[in-house]
mmCIF file of C-alpha atoms in Angstrom:
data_model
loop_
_atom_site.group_PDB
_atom_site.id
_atom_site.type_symbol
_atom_site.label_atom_id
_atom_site.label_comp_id
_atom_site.label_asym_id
_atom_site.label_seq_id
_atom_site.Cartn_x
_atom_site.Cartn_y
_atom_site.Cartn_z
ATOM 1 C CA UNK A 1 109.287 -140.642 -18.725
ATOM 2 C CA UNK A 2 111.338 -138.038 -17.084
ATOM 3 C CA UNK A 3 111.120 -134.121 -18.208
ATOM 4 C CA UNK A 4 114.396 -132.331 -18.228
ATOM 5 C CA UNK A 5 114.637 -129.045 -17.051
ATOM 6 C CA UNK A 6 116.475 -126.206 -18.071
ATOM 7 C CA UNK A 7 119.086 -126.009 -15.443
ATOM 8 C CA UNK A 8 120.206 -130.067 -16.109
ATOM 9 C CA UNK A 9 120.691 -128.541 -19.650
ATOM 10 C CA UNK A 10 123.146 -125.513 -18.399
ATOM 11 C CA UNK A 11 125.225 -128.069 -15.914
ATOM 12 C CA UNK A 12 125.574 -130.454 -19.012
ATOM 13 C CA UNK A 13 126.723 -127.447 -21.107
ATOM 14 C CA UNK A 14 128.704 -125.930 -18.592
ATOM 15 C CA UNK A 15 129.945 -128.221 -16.602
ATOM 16 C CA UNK A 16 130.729 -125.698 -13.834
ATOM 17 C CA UNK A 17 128.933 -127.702 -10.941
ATOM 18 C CA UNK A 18 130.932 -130.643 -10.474
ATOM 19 C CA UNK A 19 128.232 -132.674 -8.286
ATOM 20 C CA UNK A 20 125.222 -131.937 -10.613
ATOM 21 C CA UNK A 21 127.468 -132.495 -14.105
ATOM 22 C CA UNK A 22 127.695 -136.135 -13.207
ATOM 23 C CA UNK A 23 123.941 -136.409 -11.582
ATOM 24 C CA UNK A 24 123.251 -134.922 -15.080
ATOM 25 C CA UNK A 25 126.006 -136.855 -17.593
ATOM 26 C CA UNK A 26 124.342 -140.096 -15.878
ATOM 27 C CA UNK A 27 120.669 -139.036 -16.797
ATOM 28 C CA UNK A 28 121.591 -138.348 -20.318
ATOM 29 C CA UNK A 29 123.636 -141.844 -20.652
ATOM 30 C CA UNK A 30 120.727 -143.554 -19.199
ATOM 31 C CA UNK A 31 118.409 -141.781 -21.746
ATOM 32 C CA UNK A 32 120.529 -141.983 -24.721
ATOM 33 C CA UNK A 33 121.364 -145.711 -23.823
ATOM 34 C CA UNK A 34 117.118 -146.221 -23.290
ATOM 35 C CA UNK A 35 116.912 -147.271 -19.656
ATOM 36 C CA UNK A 36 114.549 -143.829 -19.847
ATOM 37 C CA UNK A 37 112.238 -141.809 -22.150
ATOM 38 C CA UNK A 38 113.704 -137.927 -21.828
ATOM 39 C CA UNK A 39 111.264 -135.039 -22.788
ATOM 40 C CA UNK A 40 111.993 -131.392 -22.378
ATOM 41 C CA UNK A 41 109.762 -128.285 -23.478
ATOM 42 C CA UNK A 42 109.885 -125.542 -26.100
ATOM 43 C CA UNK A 43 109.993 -122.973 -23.275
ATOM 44 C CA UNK A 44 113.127 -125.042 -21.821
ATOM 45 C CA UNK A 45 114.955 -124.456 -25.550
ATOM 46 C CA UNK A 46 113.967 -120.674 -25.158
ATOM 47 C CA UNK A 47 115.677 -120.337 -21.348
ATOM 48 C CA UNK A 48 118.090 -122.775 -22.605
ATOM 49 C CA UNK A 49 119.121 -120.161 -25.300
ATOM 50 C CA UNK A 50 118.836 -117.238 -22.688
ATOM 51 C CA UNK A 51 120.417 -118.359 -19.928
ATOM 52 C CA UNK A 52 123.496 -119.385 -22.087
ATOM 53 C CA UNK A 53 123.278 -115.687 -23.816
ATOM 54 C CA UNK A 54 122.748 -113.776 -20.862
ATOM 55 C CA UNK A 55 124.326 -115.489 -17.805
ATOM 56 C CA UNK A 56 127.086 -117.035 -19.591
ATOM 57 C CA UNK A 57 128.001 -114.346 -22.337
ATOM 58 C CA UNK A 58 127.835 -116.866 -24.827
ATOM 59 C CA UNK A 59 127.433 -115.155 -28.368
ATOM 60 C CA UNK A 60 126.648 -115.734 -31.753
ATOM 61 C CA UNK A 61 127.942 -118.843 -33.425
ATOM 62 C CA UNK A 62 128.896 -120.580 -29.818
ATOM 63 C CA UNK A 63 125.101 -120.031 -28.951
ATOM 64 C CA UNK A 64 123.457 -121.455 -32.023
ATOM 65 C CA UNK A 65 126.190 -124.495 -31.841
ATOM 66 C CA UNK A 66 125.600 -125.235 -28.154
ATOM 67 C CA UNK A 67 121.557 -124.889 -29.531
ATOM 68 C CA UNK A 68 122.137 -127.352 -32.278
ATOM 69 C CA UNK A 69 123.919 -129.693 -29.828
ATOM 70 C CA UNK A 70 121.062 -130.034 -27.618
ATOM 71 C CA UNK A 71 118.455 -130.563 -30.507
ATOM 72 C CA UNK A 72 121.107 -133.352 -31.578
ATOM 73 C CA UNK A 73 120.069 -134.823 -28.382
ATOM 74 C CA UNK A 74 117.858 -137.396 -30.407
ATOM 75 C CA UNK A 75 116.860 -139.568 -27.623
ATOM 76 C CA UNK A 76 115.505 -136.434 -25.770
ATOM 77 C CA UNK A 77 111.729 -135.948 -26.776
ATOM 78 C CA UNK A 78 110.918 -132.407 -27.700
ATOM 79 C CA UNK A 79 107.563 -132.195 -29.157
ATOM 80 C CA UNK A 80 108.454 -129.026 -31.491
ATOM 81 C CA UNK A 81 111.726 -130.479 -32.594
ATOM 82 C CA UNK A 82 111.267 -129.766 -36.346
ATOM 83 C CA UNK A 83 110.172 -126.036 -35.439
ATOM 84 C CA UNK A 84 112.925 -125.400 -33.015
ATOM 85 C CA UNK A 85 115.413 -127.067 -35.337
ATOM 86 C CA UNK A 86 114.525 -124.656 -38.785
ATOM 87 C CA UNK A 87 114.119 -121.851 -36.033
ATOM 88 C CA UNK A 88 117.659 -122.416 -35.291
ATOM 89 C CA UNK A 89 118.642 -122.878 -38.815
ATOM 90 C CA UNK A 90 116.820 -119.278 -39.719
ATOM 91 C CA UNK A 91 118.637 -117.687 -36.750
ATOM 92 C CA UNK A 92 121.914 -118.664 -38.253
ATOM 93 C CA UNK A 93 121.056 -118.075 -41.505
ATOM 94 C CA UNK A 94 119.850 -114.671 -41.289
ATOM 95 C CA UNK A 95 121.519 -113.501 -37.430
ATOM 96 C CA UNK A 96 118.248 -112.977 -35.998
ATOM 97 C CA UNK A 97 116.916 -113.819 -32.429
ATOM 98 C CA UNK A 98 115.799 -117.346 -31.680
ATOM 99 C CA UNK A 99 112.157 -115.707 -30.761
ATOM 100 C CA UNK A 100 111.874 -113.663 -33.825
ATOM 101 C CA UNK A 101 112.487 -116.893 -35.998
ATOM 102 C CA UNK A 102 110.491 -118.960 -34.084
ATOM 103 C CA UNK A 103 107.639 -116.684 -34.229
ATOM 104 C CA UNK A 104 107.811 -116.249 -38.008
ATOM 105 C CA UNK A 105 108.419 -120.358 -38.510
ATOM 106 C CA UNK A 106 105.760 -120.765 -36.151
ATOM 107 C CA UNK A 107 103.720 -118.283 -38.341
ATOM 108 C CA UNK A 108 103.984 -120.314 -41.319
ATOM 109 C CA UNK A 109 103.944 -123.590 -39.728
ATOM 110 C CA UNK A 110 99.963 -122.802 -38.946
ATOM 111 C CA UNK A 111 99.253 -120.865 -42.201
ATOM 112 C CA UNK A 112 99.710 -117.513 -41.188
ATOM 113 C CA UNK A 113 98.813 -115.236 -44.323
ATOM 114 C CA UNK A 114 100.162 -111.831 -43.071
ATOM 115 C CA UNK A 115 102.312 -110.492 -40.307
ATOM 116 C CA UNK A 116 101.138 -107.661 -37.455
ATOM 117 C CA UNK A 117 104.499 -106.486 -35.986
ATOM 118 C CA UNK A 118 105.257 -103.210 -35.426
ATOM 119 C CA UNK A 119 109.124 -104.874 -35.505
ATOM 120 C CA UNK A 120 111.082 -103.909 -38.778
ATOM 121 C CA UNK A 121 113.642 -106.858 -37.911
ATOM 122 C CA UNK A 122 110.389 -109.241 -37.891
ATOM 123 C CA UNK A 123 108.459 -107.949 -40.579
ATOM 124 C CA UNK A 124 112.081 -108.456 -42.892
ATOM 125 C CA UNK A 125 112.373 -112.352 -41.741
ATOM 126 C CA UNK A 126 108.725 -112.843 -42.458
ATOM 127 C CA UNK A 127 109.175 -111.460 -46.073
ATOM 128 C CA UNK A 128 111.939 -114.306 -46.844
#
């Protein structure tokens, strides 16, 4: 098994490093064509999402496309798929940070009962 790191991610999005976007297009064919078992890590999805926000400007409905892509990535293991992927779906659905709907999914995944946030933005998403 071979864990993907954040920065194979960017080059695949970006392409803007000709050398590594091929080292990186081959690992993913490889993976997606089983020669290798891909994993990657919630914290990779989180600098994933703000290294593309920050570093690359990349806004909005770009950013939670370009997130959706790389969930689409089936034959990439990610062990919190389903929580990333409805954290996602929450940011889009109600324009909130990827942290602050992963925190309140997360919340509910484990059977949170109540909320302690001194965030207003939070303490609205959890009340959904």
């Amino acid at each position: 098994m071979i864990f993907v790191d954040t920065n194979y991610f960017i080059r695949a999005i970006e392409k803007d490093d000709r050398k590594q976007t091929r080292v990186v297009e081959e690992l993913l064919l490889d993976g997606a064509n089983g020669l290798f078992l891909l994993c990657s890590s919630t914290v990779v999805f989180f600098e994933i999402y703000w290294v593309i926000g920050k570093v690359y400007g990349r806004k909005g409905t770009d950013l939670k496309k370009i997130l959706d892509n790389v969930l689409g990535l089936r034959f990439i293991i990610w062990k919190e798929r389903e929580l990333l992927e409805k954290s996602v779906e929450e940011m889009r659905k109600y324009n909130y940070d990827l942290e602050d709907a992963y925190n309140v999914e997360y919340a509910k995944n484990v059977g949170v009962s109540e909320l302690a946030s001194f965030d207003e933005k939070l303490q609205k998403l959890w009340k959904v």
